[in-house]
PDB file of C-alpha atoms in Angstrom:
ATOM      1  CA  MET A   3      -8.819  55.307   8.987  1.00 46.00           C
ATOM      2  CA  LEU A   4      -7.908  58.559  10.633  1.00 46.00           C
ATOM      3  CA  THR A   5      -6.660  61.344   8.385  1.00 46.00           C
ATOM      4  CA  GLY A   6      -5.768  64.980   8.775  1.00 47.00           C
ATOM      5  CA  THR A   7      -9.442  65.868   8.422  1.00 43.00           C
ATOM      6  CA  LEU A   8     -10.350  64.093  11.670  1.00 46.00           C
ATOM      7  CA  ARG A   9     -12.578  66.368  13.706  1.00 39.00           C
ATOM      8  CA  THR A  10     -12.115  65.916  17.447  1.00 40.00           C
ATOM      9  CA  PRO A  11     -12.520  68.902  19.825  1.00 39.00           C
ATOM     10  CA  PHE A  12      -9.611  70.591  21.529  1.00 40.00           C
ATOM     11  CA  LEU A  13      -6.651  69.042  19.733  1.00 41.00           C
ATOM     12  CA  PRO A  14      -3.368  71.018  19.739  1.00 41.00           C
ATOM     13  CA  SER A  15      -1.272  72.420  16.978  1.00 40.00           C
ATOM     14  CA  PHE A  16       0.518  75.155  18.931  1.00 37.00           C
ATOM     15  CA  LEU A  17       1.092  76.408  22.452  1.00 40.00           C
ATOM     16  CA  ASP A  18      -0.689  79.619  23.395  1.00 45.00           C
ATOM     17  CA  ALA A  19       0.703  81.000  26.611  1.00 42.00           C
ATOM     18  CA  ALA A  20      -0.990  84.400  26.630  1.00 41.00           C
ATOM     19  CA  PRO A  21      -0.966  86.465  29.865  1.00 42.00           C
ATOM     20  CA  LYS A  22      -3.923  85.857  32.112  1.00 42.00           C
ATOM     21  CA  ALA A  23      -5.120  89.413  31.639  1.00 40.00           C
ATOM     22  CA  SER A  24      -5.807  88.716  27.978  1.00 41.00           C
ATOM     23  CA  CYS A  25      -8.222  85.944  28.929  1.00 40.00           C
ATOM     24  CA  THR A  26     -10.695  88.378  30.507  1.00 39.00           C
ATOM     25  CA  ALA A  27     -13.125  89.459  27.828  1.00 40.00           C
ATOM     26  CA  SER A  28     -15.312  92.537  28.116  1.00 38.00           C
ATOM     27  CA  LYS A  29     -19.034  91.791  28.344  1.00 41.00           C
ATOM     28  CA  HIS A  30     -19.419  93.852  25.187  1.00 41.00           C
ATOM     29  CA  VAL A  31     -16.979  91.670  23.200  1.00 38.00           C
ATOM     30  CA  ARG A  32     -18.367  88.547  21.608  1.00 42.00           C
ATOM     31  CA  GLN A  33     -16.013  85.552  21.909  1.00 41.00           C
ATOM     32  CA  SER A  34     -15.381  83.261  18.992  1.00 46.00           C
ATOM     33  CA  PRO A  35     -15.582  79.487  19.628  1.00 46.00           C
ATOM     34  CA  CYS A  36     -11.794  79.246  19.329  1.00 48.00           C
ATOM     35  CA  GLN A  37     -11.299  82.011  21.903  1.00 49.00           C
ATOM     36  CA  ALA A  38     -13.662  80.310  24.278  1.00 44.00           C
ATOM     37  CA  LYS A  39     -11.764  77.040  23.926  1.00 48.00           C
ATOM     38  CA  ALA A  40      -8.435  78.786  24.406  1.00 46.00           C
ATOM     39  CA  MET A  41      -9.579  80.397  27.661  1.00 50.00           C
ATOM     40  CA  SER A  42     -11.057  77.198  29.071  1.00 57.00           C
ATOM     41  CA  SER A  43      -9.081  75.337  31.738  1.00 67.00           C
ATOM     42  CA  GLU A  44     -10.735  72.101  30.649  1.00 74.00           C
ATOM     43  CA  ALA A  45      -8.250  69.468  29.502  1.00 74.00           C
ATOM     44  CA  PRO A  46      -8.384  68.671  25.788  1.00 78.00           C
ATOM     45  CA  LYS A  47      -9.735  65.298  24.812  1.00 79.00           C
ATOM     46  CA  GLN A  48      -7.072  62.667  24.182  1.00 82.00           C
ATOM     47  CA  ILE A  49      -8.007  59.852  21.804  1.00 91.00           C
ATOM     48  CA  SER A  50      -7.102  56.378  23.028  1.00 93.00           C
ATOM     49  CA  THR A  51      -4.448  54.425  21.201  1.00 95.00           C
ATOM     50  CA  PRO A  52      -5.496  51.280  19.308  1.00 95.00           C
ATOM     51  CA  LYS A  53      -4.970  47.852  20.832  1.00 94.00           C
ATOM     52  CA  ALA A  54      -1.262  47.320  21.380  1.00 95.00           C
ATOM     53  CA  GLN A  55       0.574  44.679  19.416  1.00 96.00           C
ATOM     54  CA  LYS A  56       4.139  43.707  18.626  1.00 98.00           C
ATOM     55  CA  VAL A  57       5.242  44.671  15.116  1.00 98.00           C
ATOM     56  CA  ASN A  58       8.428  44.045  13.175  1.00 98.00           C
ATOM     57  CA  ILE A  59       9.569  47.274  11.527  1.00 98.00           C
ATOM     58  CA  ALA A  60      12.216  47.856   8.854  1.00 98.00           C
ATOM     59  CA  LEU A  61      13.779  51.166   7.828  1.00 98.00           C
ATOM     60  CA  CYS A  62      15.319  50.910   4.362  1.00 98.00           C
ATOM     61  CA  GLN A  63      18.217  53.360   4.133  1.00 98.00           C
ATOM     62  CA  ILE A  64      18.776  53.024   0.400  1.00 98.00           C
ATOM     63  CA  ALA A  65      21.292  54.677  -1.927  1.00 98.00           C
ATOM     64  CA  VAL A  66      19.680  57.237  -4.230  1.00 98.00           C
ATOM     65  CA  SER A  67      20.987  57.939  -7.742  1.00 97.00           C
ATOM     66  CA  GLU A  68      20.032  60.248 -10.616  1.00 97.00           C
ATOM     67  CA  ASP A  69      18.321  57.325 -12.378  1.00 98.00           C
ATOM     68  CA  LYS A  70      14.677  57.208 -11.289  1.00 98.00           C
ATOM     69  CA  ASP A  71      14.050  53.730 -12.702  1.00 98.00           C
ATOM     70  CA  LYS A  72      17.083  52.427 -10.844  1.00 98.00           C
ATOM     71  CA  ASN A  73      15.862  54.049  -7.630  1.00 98.00           C
ATOM     72  CA  ILE A  74      12.475  52.403  -8.022  1.00 98.00           C
ATOM     73  CA  GLN A  75      14.075  48.991  -8.496  1.00 98.00           C
ATOM     74  CA  THR A  76      16.344  49.589  -5.495  1.00 98.00           C
ATOM     75  CA  ALA A  77      13.353  50.460  -3.339  1.00 98.00           C
ATOM     76  CA  LYS A  78      11.380  47.424  -4.481  1.00 98.00           C
ATOM     77  CA  ALA A  79      14.317  45.111  -3.750  1.00 98.00           C
ATOM     78  CA  ALA A  80      14.788  46.632  -0.286  1.00 98.00           C
ATOM     79  CA  ILE A  81      11.090  46.190   0.536  1.00 98.00           C
ATOM     80  CA  GLN A  82      11.173  42.572  -0.556  1.00 98.00           C
ATOM     81  CA  GLU A  83      14.303  41.816   1.467  1.00 98.00           C
ATOM     82  CA  ALA A  84      12.827  43.502   4.526  1.00 98.00           C
ATOM     83  CA  THR A  85       9.588  41.527   4.389  1.00 98.00           C
ATOM     84  CA  GLN A  86      11.450  38.287   3.820  1.00 98.00           C
ATOM     85  CA  ALA A  87      13.229  39.065   7.079  1.00 98.00           C
ATOM     86  CA  GLY A  88       9.859  39.379   8.825  1.00 98.00           C
ATOM     87  CA  ALA A  89       8.979  43.074   8.584  1.00 98.00           C
ATOM     88  CA  LYS A  90       5.280  44.002   8.712  1.00 98.00           C
ATOM     89  CA  LEU A  91       5.886  47.749   8.421  1.00 98.00           C
ATOM     90  CA  VAL A  92       8.519  49.104   6.022  1.00 98.00           C
ATOM     91  CA  VAL A  93       9.724  52.707   5.721  1.00 98.00           C
ATOM     92  CA  LEU A  94      11.599  54.395   2.854  1.00 99.00           C
ATOM     93  CA  PRO A  95      13.629  57.638   2.963  1.00 98.00           C
ATOM     94  CA  GLU A  96      12.757  61.197   2.040  1.00 98.00           C
ATOM     95  CA  MET A  97      13.092  61.853  -1.715  1.00 98.00           C
ATOM     96  CA  TRP A  98      14.060  58.251  -2.428  1.00 98.00           C
ATOM     97  CA  ASN A  99      13.331  58.459  -6.174  1.00 98.00           C
ATOM     98  CA  CYS A 100      15.508  61.497  -6.969  1.00 98.00           C
ATOM     99  CA  PRO A 101      18.498  63.528  -5.828  1.00 97.00           C
ATOM    100  CA  TYR A 102      17.691  66.006  -3.090  1.00 97.00           C
ATOM    101  CA  SER A 103      17.956  69.353  -4.877  1.00 97.00           C
ATOM    102  CA  ASN A 104      15.717  72.163  -6.056  1.00 97.00           C
ATOM    103  CA  GLU A 105      16.872  71.428  -9.589  1.00 97.00           C
ATOM    104  CA  SER A 106      15.717  67.813  -9.325  1.00 98.00           C
ATOM    105  CA  PHE A 107      12.300  68.307  -7.746  1.00 98.00           C
ATOM    106  CA  PRO A 108      10.522  69.664 -10.873  1.00 98.00           C
ATOM    107  CA  LYS A 109      12.299  67.182 -13.136  1.00 98.00           C
ATOM    108  CA  TYR A 110      11.351  64.100 -11.109  1.00 98.00           C
ATOM    109  CA  ALA A 111       7.914  65.242  -9.918  1.00 98.00           C
ATOM    110  CA  GLU A 112       4.909  62.987 -10.502  1.00 98.00           C
ATOM    111  CA  ASP A 113       1.180  63.716 -10.507  1.00 98.00           C
ATOM    112  CA  ILE A 114      -0.179  61.269  -7.942  1.00 98.00           C
ATOM    113  CA  ASP A 115      -3.849  62.296  -8.128  1.00 96.00           C
ATOM    114  CA  ALA A 116      -3.867  61.907 -11.907  1.00 95.00           C
ATOM    115  CA  GLY A 117      -2.815  58.276 -11.541  1.00 92.00           C
ATOM    116  CA  SER A 118       0.318  58.807 -13.612  1.00 88.00           C
ATOM    117  CA  SER A 119       2.914  58.277 -10.897  1.00 97.00           C
ATOM    118  CA  ALA A 120       5.351  55.488 -11.731  1.00 98.00           C
ATOM    119  CA  SER A 121       6.812  55.624  -8.228  1.00 98.00           C
ATOM    120  CA  VAL A 122       3.440  55.359  -6.485  1.00 98.00           C
ATOM    121  CA  SER A 123       2.323  52.556  -8.775  1.00 98.00           C
ATOM    122  CA  ALA A 124       5.516  50.612  -8.055  1.00 98.00           C
ATOM    123  CA  MET A 125       5.178  51.107  -4.299  1.00 98.00           C
ATOM    124  CA  SER A 126       1.528  50.069  -4.322  1.00 98.00           C
ATOM    125  CA  SER A 127       2.504  46.867  -6.130  1.00 98.00           C
ATOM    126  CA  ALA A 128       5.409  46.251  -3.752  1.00 98.00           C
ATOM    127  CA  ALA A 129       3.168  46.618  -0.688  1.00 98.00           C
ATOM    128  CA  LYS A 130       0.612  44.204  -2.120  1.00 98.00           C
ATOM    129  CA  GLU A 131       3.113  41.652  -3.411  1.00 98.00           C
ATOM    130  CA  ASN A 132       4.884  41.568  -0.051  1.00 98.00           C
ATOM    131  CA  ALA A 133       1.739  41.921   2.088  1.00 98.00           C
ATOM    132  CA  VAL A 134       3.327  44.728   4.081  1.00 98.00           C
ATOM    133  CA  THR A 135       2.296  48.156   5.351  1.00 98.00           C
ATOM    134  CA  LEU A 136       4.501  50.679   3.567  1.00 98.00           C
ATOM    135  CA  VAL A 137       5.369  54.239   4.540  1.00 98.00           C
ATOM    136  CA  ALA A 138       6.898  55.068   1.177  1.00 98.00           C
ATOM    137  CA  GLY A 139       9.285  57.842   2.178  1.00 98.00           C
ATOM    138  CA  SER A 140       8.629  60.871   0.020  1.00 98.00           C
ATOM    139  CA  ILE A 141       8.781  61.936  -3.618  1.00 98.00           C
ATOM    140  CA  PRO A 142       8.271  65.273  -5.379  1.00 98.00           C
ATOM    141  CA  GLU A 143       4.572  65.560  -6.198  1.00 98.00           C
ATOM    142  CA  SER A 144       3.117  67.748  -8.953  1.00 98.00           C
ATOM    143  CA  SER A 145      -0.425  68.963  -8.371  1.00 97.00           C
ATOM    144  CA  ASN A 146      -2.310  71.863  -9.995  1.00 97.00           C
ATOM    145  CA  GLY A 147       0.852  73.650 -10.976  1.00 97.00           C
ATOM    146  CA  LYS A 148       2.509  73.295  -7.576  1.00 98.00           C
ATOM    147  CA  LEU A 149       5.183  70.967  -6.226  1.00 98.00           C
ATOM    148  CA  TYR A 150       5.065  69.212  -2.864  1.00 98.00           C
ATOM    149  CA  ASN A 151       7.323  66.941  -0.824  1.00 98.00           C
ATOM    150  CA  THR A 152       4.856  64.087  -0.373  1.00 98.00           C
ATOM    151  CA  CYS A 153       4.773  60.830   1.586  1.00 98.00           C
ATOM    152  CA  CYS A 154       2.363  58.049   0.580  1.00 98.00           C
ATOM    153  CA  VAL A 155       1.223  55.313   2.958  1.00 98.00           C
ATOM    154  CA  PHE A 156      -0.051  51.949   1.651  1.00 98.00           C
ATOM    155  CA  ASP A 157      -1.737  49.095   3.440  1.00 98.00           C
ATOM    156  CA  ASP A 158      -0.739  45.460   2.991  1.00 97.00           C
ATOM    157  CA  GLN A 159      -3.105  45.139   0.019  1.00 98.00           C
ATOM    158  CA  GLY A 160      -1.410  47.981  -1.844  1.00 98.00           C
ATOM    159  CA  LYS A 161      -4.179  50.515  -1.209  1.00 98.00           C
ATOM    160  CA  LEU A 162      -3.058  54.126  -0.916  1.00 98.00           C
ATOM    161  CA  LEU A 163      -4.341  55.083   2.517  1.00 98.00           C
ATOM    162  CA  VAL A 164      -3.180  58.676   2.765  1.00 98.00           C
ATOM    163  CA  LYS A 165      -0.743  61.306   1.518  1.00 98.00           C
ATOM    164  CA  HIS A 166       1.232  63.658   3.727  1.00 98.00           C
ATOM    165  CA  ARG A 167       2.606  66.856   2.250  1.00 98.00           C
ATOM    166  CA  LYS A 168       5.556  68.266   4.169  1.00 98.00           C
ATOM    167  CA  VAL A 169       4.162  70.959   6.443  1.00 98.00           C
ATOM    168  CA  HIS A 170       7.368  72.820   7.340  1.00 98.00           C
ATOM    169  CA  LEU A 171       9.654  73.603   4.424  1.00 98.00           C
ATOM    170  CA  PHE A 172      13.411  73.326   4.864  1.00 97.00           C
ATOM    171  CA  ASP A 173      14.642  76.905   4.535  1.00 97.00           C
ATOM    172  CA  ILE A 174      17.920  77.472   6.383  1.00 95.00           C
ATOM    173  CA  ASP A 175      21.071  79.535   6.045  1.00 97.00           C
ATOM    174  CA  ILE A 176      24.033  78.599   8.252  1.00 96.00           C
ATOM    175  CA  PRO A 177      26.943  80.739   7.003  1.00 95.00           C
ATOM    176  CA  GLY A 178      29.948  78.725   5.943  1.00 94.00           C
ATOM    177  CA  LYS A 179      28.015  75.470   6.369  1.00 95.00           C
ATOM    178  CA  ILE A 180      24.811  75.076   4.383  1.00 95.00           C
ATOM    179  CA  THR A 181      22.127  77.128   2.676  1.00 96.00           C
ATOM    180  CA  PHE A 182      19.016  75.471   1.282  1.00 96.00           C
ATOM    181  CA  LYS A 183      15.546  76.834   0.583  1.00 97.00           C
ATOM    182  CA  GLU A 184      12.884  74.314  -0.354  1.00 98.00           C
ATOM    183  CA  SER A 185      10.425  77.178  -0.733  1.00 97.00           C
ATOM    184  CA  GLU A 186      12.162  78.121  -3.991  1.00 98.00           C
ATOM    185  CA  THR A 187      10.395  75.156  -5.626  1.00 98.00           C
ATOM    186  CA  LEU A 188       8.097  73.459  -3.130  1.00 98.00           C
ATOM    187  CA  THR A 189       4.785  74.413  -1.526  1.00 98.00           C
ATOM    188  CA  GLN A 190       4.044  73.530   2.088  1.00 98.00           C
ATOM    189  CA  GLY A 191       1.266  71.132   3.034  1.00 98.00           C
ATOM    190  CA  ASP A 192      -1.606  72.346   5.190  1.00 95.00           C
ATOM    191  CA  ASP A 193      -2.869  69.390   7.172  1.00 95.00           C
ATOM    192  CA  PHE A 194      -1.961  66.731   9.712  1.00 96.00           C
ATOM    193  CA  THR A 195      -1.715  63.093   8.704  1.00 97.00           C
ATOM    194  CA  VAL A 196      -2.832  60.339  11.066  1.00 97.00           C
ATOM    195  CA  VAL A 197      -3.738  56.945   9.679  1.00 98.00           C
ATOM    196  CA  ASP A 198      -4.727  53.548  11.049  1.00 97.00           C
ATOM    197  CA  THR A 199      -2.731  50.801   9.347  1.00 97.00           C
ATOM    198  CA  PRO A 200      -2.663  47.025   9.883  1.00 95.00           C
ATOM    199  CA  ALA A 201       0.514  47.576  11.921  1.00 96.00           C
ATOM    200  CA  CYS A 202      -0.426  50.519  14.158  1.00 97.00           C
ATOM    201  CA  ARG A 203      -1.753  54.065  14.202  1.00 98.00           C
ATOM    202  CA  VAL A 204       0.853  56.213  12.464  1.00 98.00           C
ATOM    203  CA  GLY A 205       1.463  59.951  12.311  1.00 98.00           C
ATOM    204  CA  ILE A 206       3.569  61.218   9.409  1.00 98.00           C
ATOM    205  CA  GLY A 207       6.097  64.043   9.309  1.00 98.00           C
ATOM    206  CA  ILE A 208       8.854  64.695   6.780  1.00 98.00           C
ATOM    207  CA  CYS A 209      12.386  65.736   7.775  1.00 98.00           C
ATOM    208  CA  TYR A 210      12.123  69.400   8.858  1.00 98.00           C
ATOM    209  CA  ASP A 211       8.707  68.617  10.397  1.00 98.00           C
ATOM    210  CA  LEU A 212      10.733  66.858  13.114  1.00 98.00           C
ATOM    211  CA  ARG A 213      11.877  70.232  14.478  1.00 98.00           C
ATOM    212  CA  PHE A 214       8.357  71.363  15.386  1.00 97.00           C
ATOM    213  CA  PRO A 215       7.040  69.793  18.611  1.00 97.00           C
ATOM    214  CA  GLU A 216       3.497  71.016  18.019  1.00 95.00           C
ATOM    215  CA  LEU A 217       3.014  68.556  15.152  1.00 96.00           C
ATOM    216  CA  ALA A 218       4.009  65.643  17.379  1.00 97.00           C
ATOM    217  CA  MET A 219       1.740  66.939  20.143  1.00 95.00           C
ATOM    218  CA  VAL A 220      -1.231  66.835  17.779  1.00 93.00           C
ATOM    219  CA  TYR A 221      -0.391  63.276  16.869  1.00 96.00           C
ATOM    220  CA  ALA A 222      -0.089  62.187  20.494  1.00 95.00           C
ATOM    221  CA  GLN A 223      -3.500  63.731  21.181  1.00 92.00           C
ATOM    222  CA  ARG A 224      -4.948  61.730  18.302  1.00 93.00           C
ATOM    223  CA  GLY A 225      -3.810  58.403  19.694  1.00 94.00           C
ATOM    224  CA  VAL A 226      -0.767  57.881  17.490  1.00 97.00           C
ATOM    225  CA  GLN A 227       1.556  55.075  18.577  1.00 98.00           C
ATOM    226  CA  LEU A 228       4.363  55.758  16.108  1.00 98.00           C
ATOM    227  CA  ILE A 229       5.472  58.921  14.309  1.00 98.00           C
ATOM    228  CA  VAL A 230       7.443  58.225  11.145  1.00 98.00           C
ATOM    229  CA  TYR A 231       9.712  60.910   9.738  1.00 98.00           C
ATOM    230  CA  PRO A 232      11.348  60.109   6.396  1.00 98.00           C
ATOM    231  CA  GLY A 233      14.177  62.624   6.453  1.00 98.00           C
ATOM    232  CA  ALA A 234      17.502  63.701   5.012  1.00 97.00           C
ATOM    233  CA  PHE A 235      19.351  65.752   7.603  1.00 98.00           C
ATOM    234  CA  ASN A 236      22.720  66.959   6.323  1.00 97.00           C
ATOM    235  CA  MET A 237      26.311  66.835   7.534  1.00 97.00           C
ATOM    236  CA  THR A 238      25.830  70.017   9.602  1.00 97.00           C
ATOM    237  CA  THR A 239      22.456  69.454  11.253  1.00 97.00           C
ATOM    238  CA  GLY A 240      22.641  65.655  11.308  1.00 97.00           C
ATOM    239  CA  PRO A 241      25.377  65.128  13.901  1.00 98.00           C
ATOM    240  CA  ALA A 242      24.045  68.026  15.979  1.00 97.00           C
ATOM    241  CA  HIS A 243      20.289  67.425  16.081  1.00 98.00           C
ATOM    242  CA  TRP A 244      19.106  64.261  14.282  1.00 98.00           C
ATOM    243  CA  GLU A 245      19.161  61.922  17.283  1.00 98.00           C
ATOM    244  CA  LEU A 246      18.411  64.673  19.793  1.00 98.00           C
ATOM    245  CA  LEU A 247      15.183  65.755  18.113  1.00 98.00           C
ATOM    246  CA  GLN A 248      13.917  62.195  17.737  1.00 98.00           C
ATOM    247  CA  LYS A 249      14.448  61.516  21.428  1.00 98.00           C
ATOM    248  CA  ALA A 250      12.725  64.781  22.333  1.00 98.00           C
ATOM    249  CA  ARG A 251       9.641  64.031  20.218  1.00 98.00           C
ATOM    250  CA  ALA A 252       9.467  60.475  21.611  1.00 98.00           C
ATOM    251  CA  VAL A 253       9.886  61.240  25.312  1.00 98.00           C
ATOM    252  CA  ASP A 254       7.759  64.409  25.330  1.00 97.00           C
ATOM    253  CA  ASN A 255       4.823  62.569  23.766  1.00 97.00           C
ATOM    254  CA  GLN A 256       5.528  59.083  25.134  1.00 98.00           C
ATOM    255  CA  LEU A 257       5.365  57.274  21.822  1.00 98.00           C
ATOM    256  CA  PHE A 258       7.703  55.652  19.289  1.00 98.00           C
ATOM    257  CA  VAL A 259       9.572  57.648  16.651  1.00 98.00           C
ATOM    258  CA  ALA A 260      11.167  56.213  13.512  1.00 98.00           C
ATOM    259  CA  THR A 261      13.273  58.060  10.960  1.00 98.00           C
ATOM    260  CA  CYS A 262      14.551  56.877   7.607  1.00 98.00           C
ATOM    261  CA  SER A 263      17.316  58.677   5.717  1.00 98.00           C
ATOM    262  CA  PRO A 264      18.875  58.059   2.320  1.00 98.00           C
ATOM    263  CA  ALA A 265      22.319  56.497   2.486  1.00 98.00           C
ATOM    264  CA  ARG A 266      25.201  58.960   2.497  1.00 98.00           C
ATOM    265  CA  ASN A 267      26.685  59.849  -0.882  1.00 96.00           C
ATOM    266  CA  GLN A 268      29.753  62.054  -0.543  1.00 91.00           C
ATOM    267  CA  GLY A 269      29.640  62.845  -4.256  1.00 89.00           C
ATOM    268  CA  ALA A 270      26.103  64.236  -4.189  1.00 93.00           C
ATOM    269  CA  GLY A 271      25.317  67.933  -4.198  1.00 91.00           C
ATOM    270  CA  TYR A 272      23.452  67.386  -0.917  1.00 95.00           C
ATOM    271  CA  THR A 273      25.038  64.887   1.469  1.00 96.00           C
ATOM    272  CA  ALA A 274      22.643  63.068   3.808  1.00 97.00           C
ATOM    273  CA  TRP A 275      23.688  62.209   7.349  1.00 98.00           C
ATOM    274  CA  GLY A 276      22.111  58.736   7.316  1.00 98.00           C
ATOM    275  CA  HIS A 277      21.751  57.051  10.718  1.00 98.00           C
ATOM    276  CA  SER A 278      18.144  55.869  10.355  1.00 98.00           C
ATOM    277  CA  MET A 279      16.823  54.829  13.744  1.00 98.00           C
ATOM    278  CA  ILE A 280      13.919  53.880  15.993  1.00 98.00           C
ATOM    279  CA  ILE A 281      13.375  55.534  19.399  1.00 98.00           C
ATOM    280  CA  ASP A 282      11.091  54.181  22.121  1.00 98.00           C
ATOM    281  CA  PRO A 283       8.772  56.221  24.414  1.00 98.00           C
ATOM    282  CA  PHE A 284      11.490  56.453  27.080  1.00 98.00           C
ATOM    283  CA  ALA A 285      13.982  57.952  24.583  1.00 98.00           C
ATOM    284  CA  ALA A 286      16.053  54.784  24.225  1.00 98.00           C
ATOM    285  CA  ILE A 287      17.465  53.849  20.816  1.00 98.00           C
ATOM    286  CA  VAL A 288      15.826  50.580  19.819  1.00 98.00           C
ATOM    287  CA  ALA A 289      17.870  50.126  16.637  1.00 98.00           C
ATOM    288  CA  GLN A 290      19.915  52.208  14.209  1.00 98.00           C
ATOM    289  CA  THR A 291      22.292  52.007  11.288  1.00 97.00           C
ATOM    290  CA  GLN A 292      25.255  54.154  10.264  1.00 97.00           C
ATOM    291  CA  GLU A 293      25.769  56.145   7.042  1.00 98.00           C
ATOM    292  CA  SER A 294      25.916  53.398   4.396  1.00 97.00           C
ATOM    293  CA  ALA A 295      23.036  51.663   2.626  1.00 98.00           C
ATOM    294  CA  GLY A 296      21.369  49.113   4.856  1.00 98.00           C
ATOM    295  CA  THR A 297      18.173  48.193   6.670  1.00 98.00           C
ATOM    296  CA  VAL A 298      17.289  48.709  10.311  1.00 97.00           C
ATOM    297  CA  HIS A 299      15.200  45.877  11.774  1.00 98.00           C
ATOM    298  CA  ALA A 300      13.434  45.900  15.137  1.00 98.00           C
ATOM    299  CA  GLU A 301      10.426  44.442  16.896  1.00 98.00           C
ATOM    300  CA  ILE A 302       8.369  47.151  18.561  1.00 97.00           C
ATOM    301  CA  ASP A 303       5.989  46.416  21.419  1.00 98.00           C
ATOM    302  CA  PHE A 304       3.381  49.155  21.343  1.00 98.00           C
ATOM    303  CA  ALA A 305       2.278  48.218  24.866  1.00 98.00           C
ATOM    304  CA  GLN A 306       5.150  50.455  25.955  1.00 98.00           C
ATOM    305  CA  VAL A 307       3.168  53.531  24.932  1.00 97.00           C
ATOM    306  CA  ASN A 308       0.402  53.011  27.485  1.00 96.00           C
ATOM    307  CA  GLU A 309       2.837  51.641  30.049  1.00 97.00           C
ATOM    308  CA  ARG A 310       4.986  54.767  29.986  1.00 97.00           C
ATOM    309  CA  ARG A 311       1.927  57.014  30.108  1.00 95.00           C
ATOM    310  CA  GLN A 312       0.652  55.160  33.164  1.00 95.00           C
ATOM    311  CA  ASN A 313       4.053  55.343  34.882  1.00 96.00           C
ATOM    312  CA  MET A 314       4.368  59.059  34.180  1.00 96.00           C
ATOM    313  CA  PRO A 315       0.966  60.615  33.330  1.00 95.00           C
ATOM    314  CA  LEU A 316       2.282  63.774  31.706  1.00 94.00           C
ATOM    315  CA  PHE A 317      -0.887  64.625  29.823  1.00 91.00           C
ATOM    316  CA  LYS A 318      -3.017  64.572  32.972  1.00 91.00           C
ATOM    317  CA  GLN A 319      -0.453  66.754  34.720  1.00 93.00           C
ATOM    318  CA  LYS A 320      -0.458  69.544  32.123  1.00 91.00           C
ATOM    319  CA  ARG A 321      -1.541  72.978  33.361  1.00 92.00           C
ATOM    320  CA  PHE A 322      -4.392  73.788  31.036  1.00 88.00           C
ATOM    321  CA  ASP A 323      -5.336  76.622  33.388  1.00 90.00           C
ATOM    322  CA  LEU A 324      -2.095  78.352  32.344  1.00 94.00           C
ATOM    323  CA  TYR A 325      -1.834  77.499  28.648  1.00 89.00           C
ATOM    324  CA  ALA A 326      -4.059  76.247  25.881  1.00 76.00           C
ATOM    325  CA  LEU A 327      -3.624  73.743  23.090  1.00 73.00           C
ATOM    326  CA  ILE A 328      -5.501  74.610  19.924  1.00 80.00           C
ATOM    327  CA  ASP A 329      -5.797  72.773  16.614  1.00 78.00           C
ATOM    328  CA  LYS A 330      -6.473  75.390  13.945  1.00 83.00           C
ATOM    329  CA  THR A 331      -7.439  72.775  11.355  1.00 80.00           C
ATOM    330  CA  LEU A 332     -10.689  72.218  13.239  1.00 70.00           C
ATOM    331  CA  SER A 333     -13.764  73.862  11.776  1.00 58.00           C
TER     332      SER A 333
END
C-alpha cells in the first residue's frame, strides 16, 4: 500500500520557476537539501504504474437527504446494485451522508479514528459483503476538536486502507452567484493520498482539490493510474469548469480521472451540478450521467496509461533545467 507518507526522492507538489540568477549560490551560503534538489537539472524519479488490467468501475450519483440513516441505506443499495452489474471499483459522492452546508458538517460529523463512525462501519460492511473496492466519497470527520472533509477507501474485504482529508478548502465568493467558505467549519488536510487497491493504484482528491494541478502531478509521479475526485461542483462552477478541469488533469498527467457528484436537488440550500463522469488519458469522456440520481458504469483498460505515455513521452520531455518539481511532504 502506498500512502501519503511514501518517501520517494524528487516528487512534485508545486512548480518553482525561479529566475536562473537565483540558482547561483554564494560559496559562503550553505544550501539546504531542498535547495540543492530544486537547483538540480536531474529529472525527478517517476514510479512505475502497477501491472495494467481491465476494471469495471461504477460511480454512484446518489440523492442526499437530511436523514443520515436514509443516506446510509441509499449508499448501501447503490453499492450492491453496482456490484451486481459487475463493478469491481465503486465510488460515492462528496458528503454523501449529509447536506452540503457549514451548518450540517458539525451536526453530521463522525469520529473515524475512535471507531464510532456509523457511516464508515456501514461502508466497510458493504465493501466486504459485495467483495468490491470502495472509494466511499466523503463525510464530515471529527478528530481532536477539528472537522475535516474526509474520504475513506476500503478494499474488497472491507479493510479501511486509507483516509484522505481534503487538502484545498472550498472558499469562493462570486458576486451575485455563490459564496461559500468551508474554512468557517473545516480544517484542511496536509498530505497526499496514494493507495494500491485490488483494482488499481488510486490517488484521491476531493472536489476543490481538482482545481490544483500540482496535486495531480504528484500522483502521476507516484505511479497512479486513476485519480478519483468525489465532488459537488455547483450550478455556477459546474457548467463552466467541471468537465474542463477533469480533462485537463487527465491529459496533462496521462492517466484516468473519475468524479462522483451527489444528484441534483433543486430544493437544497446548495445545489450540486451532478454529471459524474470518467475521463481517459487522452481527455475523452468514457462515460457520464446527467443531473439525476443514477450510476455510471464503464470498463477501464489501464493499459492506456502506459500506451499514451509511450506515444507522447511528456515526462521525459520536461525541462527540469528550467523549472523544478518539489514535494514538500518529503523529510
